[in-house]
XYZ file of C-alpha atoms in Angstrom:
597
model
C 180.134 -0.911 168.427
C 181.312 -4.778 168.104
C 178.971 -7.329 168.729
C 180.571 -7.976 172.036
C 181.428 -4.263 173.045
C 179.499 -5.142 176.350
C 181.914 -7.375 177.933
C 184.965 -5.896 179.752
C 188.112 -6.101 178.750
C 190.498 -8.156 180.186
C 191.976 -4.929 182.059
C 188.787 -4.023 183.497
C 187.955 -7.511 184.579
C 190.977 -7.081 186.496
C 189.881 -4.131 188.570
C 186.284 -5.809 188.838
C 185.967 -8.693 191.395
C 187.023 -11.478 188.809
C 191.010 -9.659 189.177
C 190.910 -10.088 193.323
C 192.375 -13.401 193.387
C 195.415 -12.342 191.534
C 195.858 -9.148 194.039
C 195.005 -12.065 197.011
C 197.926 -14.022 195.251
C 200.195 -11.584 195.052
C 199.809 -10.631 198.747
C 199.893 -14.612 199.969
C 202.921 -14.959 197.952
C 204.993 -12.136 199.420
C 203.635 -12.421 202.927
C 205.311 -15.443 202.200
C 208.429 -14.376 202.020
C 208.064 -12.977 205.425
C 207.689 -16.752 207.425
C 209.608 -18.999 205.501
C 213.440 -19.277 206.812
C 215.249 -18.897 203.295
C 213.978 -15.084 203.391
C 214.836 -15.018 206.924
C 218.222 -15.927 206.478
C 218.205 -13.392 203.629
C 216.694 -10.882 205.670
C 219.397 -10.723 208.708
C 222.569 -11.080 205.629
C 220.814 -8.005 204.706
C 221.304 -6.261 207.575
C 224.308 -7.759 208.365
C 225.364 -5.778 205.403
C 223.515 -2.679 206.075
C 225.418 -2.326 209.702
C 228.618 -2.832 207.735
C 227.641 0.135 206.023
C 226.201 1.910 208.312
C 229.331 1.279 211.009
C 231.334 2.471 207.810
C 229.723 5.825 206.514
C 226.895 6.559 209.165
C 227.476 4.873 212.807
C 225.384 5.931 215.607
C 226.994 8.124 218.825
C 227.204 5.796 221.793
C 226.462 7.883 225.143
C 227.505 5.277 227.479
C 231.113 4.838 227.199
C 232.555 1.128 227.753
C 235.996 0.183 227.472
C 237.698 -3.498 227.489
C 240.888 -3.942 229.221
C 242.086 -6.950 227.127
C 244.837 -9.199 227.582
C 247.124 -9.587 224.517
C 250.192 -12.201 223.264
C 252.248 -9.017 224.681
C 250.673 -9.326 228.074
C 251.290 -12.911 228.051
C 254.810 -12.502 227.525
C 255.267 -9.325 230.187
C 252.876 -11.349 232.746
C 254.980 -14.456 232.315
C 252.217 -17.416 233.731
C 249.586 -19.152 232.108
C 246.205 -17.871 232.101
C 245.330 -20.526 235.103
C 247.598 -19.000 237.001
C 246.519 -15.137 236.727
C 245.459 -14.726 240.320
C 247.534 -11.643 240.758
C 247.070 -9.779 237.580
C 243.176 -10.503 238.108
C 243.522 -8.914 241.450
C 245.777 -5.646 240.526
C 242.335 -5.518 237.766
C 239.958 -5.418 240.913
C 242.208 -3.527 242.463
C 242.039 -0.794 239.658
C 238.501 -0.985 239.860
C 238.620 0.264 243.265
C 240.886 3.006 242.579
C 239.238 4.756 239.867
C 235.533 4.040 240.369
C 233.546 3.032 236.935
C 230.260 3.126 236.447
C 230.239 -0.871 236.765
C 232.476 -4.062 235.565
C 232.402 -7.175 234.337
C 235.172 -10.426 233.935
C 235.159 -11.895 230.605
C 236.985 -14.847 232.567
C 236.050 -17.374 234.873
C 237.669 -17.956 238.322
C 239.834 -20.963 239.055
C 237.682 -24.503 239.552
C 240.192 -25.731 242.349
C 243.540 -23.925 244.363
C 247.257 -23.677 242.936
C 248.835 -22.062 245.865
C 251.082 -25.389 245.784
C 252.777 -24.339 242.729
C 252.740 -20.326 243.787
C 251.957 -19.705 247.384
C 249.986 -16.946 247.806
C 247.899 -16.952 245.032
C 244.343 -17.352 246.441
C 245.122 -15.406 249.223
C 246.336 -12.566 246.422
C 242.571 -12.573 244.884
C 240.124 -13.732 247.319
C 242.058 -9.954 249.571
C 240.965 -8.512 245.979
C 237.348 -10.132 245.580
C 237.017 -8.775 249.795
C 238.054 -5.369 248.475
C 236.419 -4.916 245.370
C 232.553 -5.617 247.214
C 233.119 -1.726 248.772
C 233.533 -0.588 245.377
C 231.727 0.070 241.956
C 229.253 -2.850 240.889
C 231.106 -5.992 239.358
C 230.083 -9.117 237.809
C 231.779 -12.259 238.015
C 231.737 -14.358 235.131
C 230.553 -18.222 234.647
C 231.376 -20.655 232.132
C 228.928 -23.167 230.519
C 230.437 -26.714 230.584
C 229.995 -28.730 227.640
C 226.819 -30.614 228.799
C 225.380 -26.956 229.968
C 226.069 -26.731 233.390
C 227.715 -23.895 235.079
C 231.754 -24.535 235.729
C 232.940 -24.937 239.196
C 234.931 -22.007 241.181
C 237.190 -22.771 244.000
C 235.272 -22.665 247.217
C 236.875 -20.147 248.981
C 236.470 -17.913 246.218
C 233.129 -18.951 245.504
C 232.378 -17.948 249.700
C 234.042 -14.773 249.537
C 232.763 -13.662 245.765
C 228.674 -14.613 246.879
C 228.145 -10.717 247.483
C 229.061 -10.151 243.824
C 226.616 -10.056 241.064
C 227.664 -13.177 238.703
C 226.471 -14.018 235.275
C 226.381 -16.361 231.941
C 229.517 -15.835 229.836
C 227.222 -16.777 226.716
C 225.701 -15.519 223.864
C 222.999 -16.381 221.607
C 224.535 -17.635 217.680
C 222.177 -17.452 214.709
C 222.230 -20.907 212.928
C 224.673 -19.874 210.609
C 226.570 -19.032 213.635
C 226.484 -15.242 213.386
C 226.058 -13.549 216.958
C 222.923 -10.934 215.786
C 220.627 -10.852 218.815
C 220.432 -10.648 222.484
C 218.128 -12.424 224.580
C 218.764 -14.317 227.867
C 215.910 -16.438 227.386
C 218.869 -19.268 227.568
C 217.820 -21.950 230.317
C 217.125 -25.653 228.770
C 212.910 -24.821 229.554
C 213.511 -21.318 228.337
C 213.905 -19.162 231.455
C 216.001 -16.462 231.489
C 219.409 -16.678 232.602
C 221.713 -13.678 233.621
C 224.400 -13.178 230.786
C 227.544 -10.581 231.395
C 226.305 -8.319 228.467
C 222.755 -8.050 230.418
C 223.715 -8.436 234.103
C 226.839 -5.573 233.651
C 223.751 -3.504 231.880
C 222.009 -4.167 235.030
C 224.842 -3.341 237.414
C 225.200 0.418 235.494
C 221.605 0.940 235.901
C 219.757 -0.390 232.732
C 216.855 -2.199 232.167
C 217.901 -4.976 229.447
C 215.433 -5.890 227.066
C 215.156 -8.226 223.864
C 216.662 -6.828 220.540
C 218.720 -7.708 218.094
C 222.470 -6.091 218.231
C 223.216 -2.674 216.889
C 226.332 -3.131 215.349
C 226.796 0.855 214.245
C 226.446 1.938 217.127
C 229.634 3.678 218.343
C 232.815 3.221 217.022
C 235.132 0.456 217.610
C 235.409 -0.251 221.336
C 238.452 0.983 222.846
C 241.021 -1.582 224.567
C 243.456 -1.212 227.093
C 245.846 -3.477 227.134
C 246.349 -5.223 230.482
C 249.589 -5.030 230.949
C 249.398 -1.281 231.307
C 246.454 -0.914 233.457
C 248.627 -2.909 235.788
C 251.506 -0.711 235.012
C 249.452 2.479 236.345
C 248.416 0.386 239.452
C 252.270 -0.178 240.315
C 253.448 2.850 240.066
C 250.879 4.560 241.484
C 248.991 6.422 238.483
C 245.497 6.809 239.968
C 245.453 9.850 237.518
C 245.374 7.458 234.508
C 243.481 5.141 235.723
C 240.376 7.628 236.500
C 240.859 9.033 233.104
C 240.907 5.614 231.293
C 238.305 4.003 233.315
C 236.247 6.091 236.030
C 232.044 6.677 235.206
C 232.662 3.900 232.281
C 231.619 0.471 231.987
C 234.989 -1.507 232.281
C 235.014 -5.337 230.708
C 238.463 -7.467 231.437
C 238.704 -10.253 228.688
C 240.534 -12.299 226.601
C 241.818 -10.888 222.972
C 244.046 -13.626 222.215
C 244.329 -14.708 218.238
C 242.006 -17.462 217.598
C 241.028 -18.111 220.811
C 237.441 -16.748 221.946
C 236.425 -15.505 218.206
C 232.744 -15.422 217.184
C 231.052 -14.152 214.190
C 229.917 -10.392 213.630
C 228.677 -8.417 210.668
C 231.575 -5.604 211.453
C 234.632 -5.851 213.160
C 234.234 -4.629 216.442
C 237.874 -3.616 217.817
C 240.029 -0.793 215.710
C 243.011 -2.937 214.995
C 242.050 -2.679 211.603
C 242.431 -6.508 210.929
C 238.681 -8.113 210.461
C 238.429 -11.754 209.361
C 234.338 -12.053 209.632
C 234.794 -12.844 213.873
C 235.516 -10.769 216.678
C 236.209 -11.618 220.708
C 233.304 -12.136 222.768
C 234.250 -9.557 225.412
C 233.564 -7.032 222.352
C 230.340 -8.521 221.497
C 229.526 -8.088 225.208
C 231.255 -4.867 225.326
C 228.494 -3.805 222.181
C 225.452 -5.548 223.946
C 226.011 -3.461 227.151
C 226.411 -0.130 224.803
C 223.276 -0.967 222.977
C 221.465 -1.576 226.406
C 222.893 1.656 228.100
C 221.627 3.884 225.177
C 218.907 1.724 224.423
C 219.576 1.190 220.711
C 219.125 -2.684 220.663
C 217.334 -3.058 217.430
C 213.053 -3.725 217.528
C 211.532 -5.688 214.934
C 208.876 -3.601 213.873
C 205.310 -5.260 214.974
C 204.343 -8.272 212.453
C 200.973 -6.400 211.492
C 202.119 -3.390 210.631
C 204.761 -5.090 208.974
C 202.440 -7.308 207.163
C 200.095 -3.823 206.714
C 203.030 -2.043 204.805
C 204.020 -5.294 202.267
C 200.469 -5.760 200.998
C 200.868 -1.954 200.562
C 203.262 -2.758 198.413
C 201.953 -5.856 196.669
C 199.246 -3.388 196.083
C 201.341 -1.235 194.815
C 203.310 -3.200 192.307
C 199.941 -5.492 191.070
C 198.108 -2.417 190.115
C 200.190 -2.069 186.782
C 202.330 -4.836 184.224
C 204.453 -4.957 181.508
C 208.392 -3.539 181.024
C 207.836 0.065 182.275
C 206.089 -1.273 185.727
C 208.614 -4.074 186.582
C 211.152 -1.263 185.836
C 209.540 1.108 188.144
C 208.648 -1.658 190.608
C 212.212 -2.132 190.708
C 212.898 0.904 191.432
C 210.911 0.864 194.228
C 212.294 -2.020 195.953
C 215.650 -0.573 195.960
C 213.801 2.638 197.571
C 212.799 0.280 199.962
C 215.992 -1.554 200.767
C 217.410 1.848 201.437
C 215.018 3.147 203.463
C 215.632 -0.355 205.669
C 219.176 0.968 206.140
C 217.732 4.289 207.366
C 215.316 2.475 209.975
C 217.855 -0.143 210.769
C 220.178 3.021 212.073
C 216.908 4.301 213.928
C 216.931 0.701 215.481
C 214.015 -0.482 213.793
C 214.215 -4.222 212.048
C 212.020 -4.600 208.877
C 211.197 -7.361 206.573
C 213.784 -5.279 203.695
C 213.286 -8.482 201.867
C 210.187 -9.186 201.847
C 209.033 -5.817 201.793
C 211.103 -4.775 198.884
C 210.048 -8.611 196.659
C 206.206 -7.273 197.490
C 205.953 -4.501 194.545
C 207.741 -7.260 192.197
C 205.565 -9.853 193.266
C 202.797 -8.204 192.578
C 203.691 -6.691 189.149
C 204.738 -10.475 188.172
C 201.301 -11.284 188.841
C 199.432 -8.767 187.353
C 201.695 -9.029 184.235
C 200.809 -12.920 184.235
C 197.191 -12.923 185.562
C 196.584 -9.831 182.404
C 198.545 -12.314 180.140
C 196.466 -14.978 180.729
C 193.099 -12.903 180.890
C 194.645 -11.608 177.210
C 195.171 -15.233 176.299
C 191.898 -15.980 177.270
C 189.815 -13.433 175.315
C 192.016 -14.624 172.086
C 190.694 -17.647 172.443
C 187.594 -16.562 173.160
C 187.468 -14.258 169.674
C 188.886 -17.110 168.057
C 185.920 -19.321 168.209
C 183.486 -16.416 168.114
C 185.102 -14.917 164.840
C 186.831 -17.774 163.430
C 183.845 -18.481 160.933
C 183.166 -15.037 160.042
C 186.223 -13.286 159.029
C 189.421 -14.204 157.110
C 192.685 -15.449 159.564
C 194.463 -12.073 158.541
C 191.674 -10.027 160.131
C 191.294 -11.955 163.291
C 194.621 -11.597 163.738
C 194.569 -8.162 163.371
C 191.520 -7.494 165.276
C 193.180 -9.622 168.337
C 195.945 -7.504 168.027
C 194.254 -4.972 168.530
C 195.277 -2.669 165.362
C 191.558 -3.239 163.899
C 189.574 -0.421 165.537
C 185.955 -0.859 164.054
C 184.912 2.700 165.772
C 188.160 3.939 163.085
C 186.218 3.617 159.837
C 187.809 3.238 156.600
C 191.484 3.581 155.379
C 192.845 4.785 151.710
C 195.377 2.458 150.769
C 196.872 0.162 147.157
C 194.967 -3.395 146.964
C 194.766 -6.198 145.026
C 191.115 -7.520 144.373
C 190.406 -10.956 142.742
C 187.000 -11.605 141.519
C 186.100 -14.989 141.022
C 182.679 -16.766 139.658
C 180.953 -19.947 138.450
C 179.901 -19.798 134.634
C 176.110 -21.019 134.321
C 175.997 -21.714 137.730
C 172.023 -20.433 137.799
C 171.524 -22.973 134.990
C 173.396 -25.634 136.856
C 171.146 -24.753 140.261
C 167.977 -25.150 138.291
C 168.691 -28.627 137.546
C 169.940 -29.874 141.344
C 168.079 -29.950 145.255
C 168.513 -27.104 146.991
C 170.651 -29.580 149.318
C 172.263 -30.634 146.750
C 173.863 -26.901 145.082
C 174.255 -25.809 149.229
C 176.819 -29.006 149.516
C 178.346 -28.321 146.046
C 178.913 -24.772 146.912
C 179.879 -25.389 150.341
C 182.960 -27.743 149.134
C 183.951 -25.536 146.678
C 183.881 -22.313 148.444
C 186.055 -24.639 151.329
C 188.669 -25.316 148.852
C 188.956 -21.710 146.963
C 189.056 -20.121 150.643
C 191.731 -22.298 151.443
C 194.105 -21.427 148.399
C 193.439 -17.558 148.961
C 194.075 -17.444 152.733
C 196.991 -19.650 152.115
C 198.540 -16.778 150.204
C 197.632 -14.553 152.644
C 194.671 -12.813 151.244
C 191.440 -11.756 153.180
C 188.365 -12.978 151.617
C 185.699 -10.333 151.426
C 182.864 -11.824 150.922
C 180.607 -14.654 148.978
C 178.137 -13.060 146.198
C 176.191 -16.050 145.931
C 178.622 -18.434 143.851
C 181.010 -15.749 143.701
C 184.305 -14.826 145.769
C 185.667 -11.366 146.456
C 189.230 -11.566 148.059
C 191.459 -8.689 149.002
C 195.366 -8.809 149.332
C 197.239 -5.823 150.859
C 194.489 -5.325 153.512
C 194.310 -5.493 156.438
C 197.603 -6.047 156.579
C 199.654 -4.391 153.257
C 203.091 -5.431 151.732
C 205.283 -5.436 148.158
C 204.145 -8.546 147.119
C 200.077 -7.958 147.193
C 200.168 -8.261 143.530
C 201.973 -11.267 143.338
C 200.596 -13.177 145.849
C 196.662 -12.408 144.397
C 198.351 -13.777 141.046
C 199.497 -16.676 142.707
C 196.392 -17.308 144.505
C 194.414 -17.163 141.196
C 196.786 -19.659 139.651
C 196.218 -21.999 142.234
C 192.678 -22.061 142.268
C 192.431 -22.974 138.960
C 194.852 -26.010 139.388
C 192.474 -26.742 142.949
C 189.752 -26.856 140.754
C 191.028 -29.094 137.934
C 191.680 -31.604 141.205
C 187.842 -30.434 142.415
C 186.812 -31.418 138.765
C 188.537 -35.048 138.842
C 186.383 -35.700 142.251
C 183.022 -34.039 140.836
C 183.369 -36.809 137.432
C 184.680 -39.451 139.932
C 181.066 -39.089 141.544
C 179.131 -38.684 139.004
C 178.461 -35.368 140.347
C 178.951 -31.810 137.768
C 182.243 -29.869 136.755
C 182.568 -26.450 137.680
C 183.820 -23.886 134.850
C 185.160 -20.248 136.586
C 186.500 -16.844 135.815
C 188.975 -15.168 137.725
C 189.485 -11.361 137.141
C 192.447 -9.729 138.850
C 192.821 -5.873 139.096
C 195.095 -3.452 141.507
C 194.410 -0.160 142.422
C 193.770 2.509 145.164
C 190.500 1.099 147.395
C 188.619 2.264 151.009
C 188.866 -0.447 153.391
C 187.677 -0.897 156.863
C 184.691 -2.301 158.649
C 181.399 -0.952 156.870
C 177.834 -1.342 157.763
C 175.352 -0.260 160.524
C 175.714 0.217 163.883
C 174.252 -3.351 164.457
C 175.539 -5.317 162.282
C 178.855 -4.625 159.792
C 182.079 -6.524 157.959
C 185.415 -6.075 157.163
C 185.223 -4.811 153.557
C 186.771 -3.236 150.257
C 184.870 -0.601 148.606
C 185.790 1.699 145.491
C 186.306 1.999 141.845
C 189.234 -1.052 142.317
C 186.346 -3.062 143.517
C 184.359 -2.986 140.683
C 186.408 -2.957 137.513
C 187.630 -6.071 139.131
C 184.312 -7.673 139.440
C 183.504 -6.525 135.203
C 187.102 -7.607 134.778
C 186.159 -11.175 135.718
C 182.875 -10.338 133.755
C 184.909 -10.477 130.650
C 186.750 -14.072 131.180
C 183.971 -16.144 129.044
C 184.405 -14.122 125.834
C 187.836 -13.671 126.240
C 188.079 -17.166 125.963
C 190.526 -17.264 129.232
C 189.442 -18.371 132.841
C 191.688 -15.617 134.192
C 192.156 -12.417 132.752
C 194.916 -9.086 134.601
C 194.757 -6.236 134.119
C 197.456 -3.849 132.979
C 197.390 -2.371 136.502
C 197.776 -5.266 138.639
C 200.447 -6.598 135.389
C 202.818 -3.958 135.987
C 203.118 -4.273 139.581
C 203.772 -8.227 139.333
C 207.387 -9.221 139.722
C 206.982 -12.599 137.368
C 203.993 -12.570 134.919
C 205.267 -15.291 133.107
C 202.558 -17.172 131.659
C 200.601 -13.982 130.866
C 199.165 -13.227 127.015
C 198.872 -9.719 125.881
C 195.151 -9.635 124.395
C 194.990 -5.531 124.074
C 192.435 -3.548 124.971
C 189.210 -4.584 126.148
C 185.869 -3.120 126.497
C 184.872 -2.963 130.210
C 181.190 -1.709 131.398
C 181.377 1.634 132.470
C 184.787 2.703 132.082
C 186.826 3.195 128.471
C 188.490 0.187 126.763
C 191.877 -1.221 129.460
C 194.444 -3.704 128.213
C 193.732 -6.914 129.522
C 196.622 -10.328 130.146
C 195.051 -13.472 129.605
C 195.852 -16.764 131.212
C 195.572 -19.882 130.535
C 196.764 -23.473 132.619
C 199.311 -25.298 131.283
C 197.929 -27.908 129.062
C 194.270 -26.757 128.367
């Protein structure tokens, strides 16, 4: 085991108490999503597009059928007055109404404010006979316009006497702030009391109990529209046939579908002239809130906790893994999600898609950055523990987590440079023991220095010795050539070491170097209490008799044949032939020596 095998890792921190914060994070920052407006206004352009869809490839039956007799730049032309002046054609409407006997009615128009029977005789008389008529028949609602400062408009008081045993009602809706008409809810009044609007009141009048919702826009199919000219048509010539067919058990609206005149914004177009510029009339939003409130399919939002319930669900979801392959799959479930929002949308069922569907992504973002920083953490944190103890190329292995010291050893080619002060013992004799530990410790500083500059691994100290490695733990082409350039350079270091040491009166150091190259066992070796990163082998030690033989060799570096041949440039090197080495038969040694010594 390592030294600090006790302490988690920075996974299993995670799923211990210290990683709660970052799941609490990751469920404050999507429940987030859920209250501030941006998402809201994200939220209903979702569904905006999910009714376009849904009105497109999946729209839900309407039961209740409503129709909208509309008046048209044809009917304008065929009725031949201004819309002030429709007292007649408003009449042969009620008149119709009495014939064929819907299931109730509602005017999309206001009466007149004051009388024109100056310019047309006749023309109250005409429509207060028709207002007189119409109270035997099916249940009708008068409409009211909203002046500018919010009061209701004026109607001409003898209509306004004879019209007070008809239901009357708000022609208003309810616009998001970006102006798109999305919910309904006659909660209208300046101090928030409910007023009566024509989409709720007409409800009312066939028998339903309006409630609060947002608008289902597929549900049904594009309201059908009778133009007015040719209801009045069938009232003239006597169709009461046609007139029963078109409009008798239905909800009947009359209102204005006049280009650019009475157009609001909705999701999906809402007539089937096939022509849909982002708006529609308002008689057709009506005409949808009164089919929504007849088959009760205005759209709930679903209650906030289980709402909130089902995103930390998620957040859950998405924080319990990190990296690529969970932000991928994360992702994957957020579309999931987004498309099961279009499948509870058509059930009439609002849900926080985008919230919801963020939550899983969220909370993989924070697991991935909360695991990143626990990771960046416990570098630092084997940094300063092993910093001191072990070579840079180790630690940076063993933070990478390719060191395993449960693995054991590995077989593989090394380099090993052997390095030692001649008549150091002799040297010690003569010096405080403060005194050699301060020589040594500046000396070993600078020859560490040169070897983990060229990217060797020091092994160990053997009292005033070195063993380095290169080619383990991490290998390459050059390990060779970079132990041969190491060993050059700490022989210049120590000339500079040298000039210092006579500078303070203090001695010169004399070394051998010996450099060999072979097959070696490396790993971490040792007890189960206490072990280090080592070389072991036959490499091992003919490099440490190698460097035996520098002082009769006359050289302070000395390669052999082995680690010769695999050096790309051994300029500089002098053949001296075979050698005598302890324990093995005679090898061909390469001497070196520094330039001008």
């Amino acid at each position: 085991m390592s030294p600090h095998a006790s302490e988690p890792s920075p996974a299993a921190r995670l799923l211990r108490l210290d990683g709660l914060p970052g799941l609490a994070a990751a469920i404050a920052l999507a429940s987030l999503m859920m209250v501030v407006a941006g998402t809201g206004l994200l939220e209903a352009r979702w569904r905006d597009r999910a009714f376009g869809w849904l009105a497109q490839h999946a729209p839900v039956a309407a039961r209740g059928e409503v129709v909208v007799v509309g008046l048209h730049p044809e009917d304008l032309d065929a009725f031949q007055v201004p819309i002030a002046l429709m007292h007649r054609q408003i009449a042969t409407f009620l008149q119709a109404l009495v014939i064929a006997r819907p299931r109730a009615a509602g005017l999309d128009f206001t009466l007149p404010e004051r009388s024109f029977d100056a310019l047309s005789p006749g023309l109250d008389q005409t429509l207060a006979q028709a207002l007189v008529a119409v109270r035997a028949g099916p249940p009708v609602v008068l409409g009211i316009g909203v002046r500018a400062d919010g009061q209701p408009e004026a109607m001409q008081p003898l209509l306004e006497a004879i019209s007070r045993g008809l239901r009357r009602a708000y022609l208003v809706v309810n616009p998001d702030a970006d102006g798109m008409i999305r919910g309904f809810d006659e909660a209208l009044g300046s101090q928030g009391e409910r007023l009566p609007t024509l989409g709720g009141e007409v409800a009312r009048a066939a028998g339903a109990a309006p409630r609060n919702g947002l608008i289902h826009y597929a549900h049904g199919d594009p309201v059908p529209v009778i133009p007015w000219r040719q209801l009045i048509a069938w009232v003239q010539s006597g169709n009461q046939d046609a007139l029963r067919a078109a409009l008798g058990g239905k909800v009947v609206l009359l209102g204005n579908l006049l280009p650019f005149d009475d157009q609001l914004q909705t999701p999906v177009p809402l007539a089937a002239d096939g022509r849909f510029t982002g708006t529609s009339h308002g008689v057709l939003i009506h005409a949808q809130q009164v089919r929504n409130l007849l088959d009760d399919t205005l759209v709930r939002e679903l209650p906030w906790p289980i709402a909130w319930l089902t995103l930390a669900l998620l957040g859950l979801i998405g924080w319990r893994r990190s990296g690529g392959l969970a932000a991928a799959g994360m992702l994957g479930l957020s579309l999931a999600v987004l498309a099961g929002s279009v499948l509870l949308l058509r059930q009439s069922w609002a849900v926080p898609a985008v919230a919801w569907a963020l939550a899983p992504l969220i909370g993989v973002a924070v697991r991935t950055g909360q695991e990143t920083w626990a990771a960046a953490q416990e570098r630092n944190r084997l940094r300063q523990h092993f910093s001191g103890l072990v070579s840079p190329g180790v630690l940076r292995e063993i933070i990478a987590g390719r060191l395993d010291p449960q693995a054991g050893g590995g077989r593989r080619e090394i380099a090993v440079l052997f390095s030692d002060i001649r008549g150091f013992t002799t040297l010690s004799e003569t010096m405080a023991p403060e005194q050699v530990v301060e020589l040594l410790n500046r000396y070993f500083g600078l020859m560490v220095s040169v070897i983990h500059r060229h990217g060797g691994t020091l092994d160990k100290f053997i009292g005033d010795g070195i063993m380095a490695v290169f080619g383990s733990p991490a290998t390459g082409d050059d390990d060779a050539d970079r132990a041969w350039a190491a060993a050059r350079d700490m022989l210049a270091a120590l000339k500079d070491f040298n000039t210092q040491q006579a500078r303070l009166g203090g001695p010169v150091l004399q070394i051998g170097i010996g450099l060999h190259a072979g097959p070696a066992v490396t790993g971490f070796v040792g007890s189960a209490t206490r072990y280090e990163y080592s070389a072991v082998g036959d490499t091992v030690n003919t490099a440490s008799r190698i460097e035996s033989l520098t002082k009769e060799a006359g050289y302070p570096l000395l390669v052999s044949e082995a680690a010769r041949s695999r050096l790309a440039h051994p300029e500089g090197l002098e053949d001296l032939g075979p050698m005598a080495v302890r324990g093995r038969a005679a090898m061909r040694m390469f001497g070196y020596q520094p330039p001008g010594e």
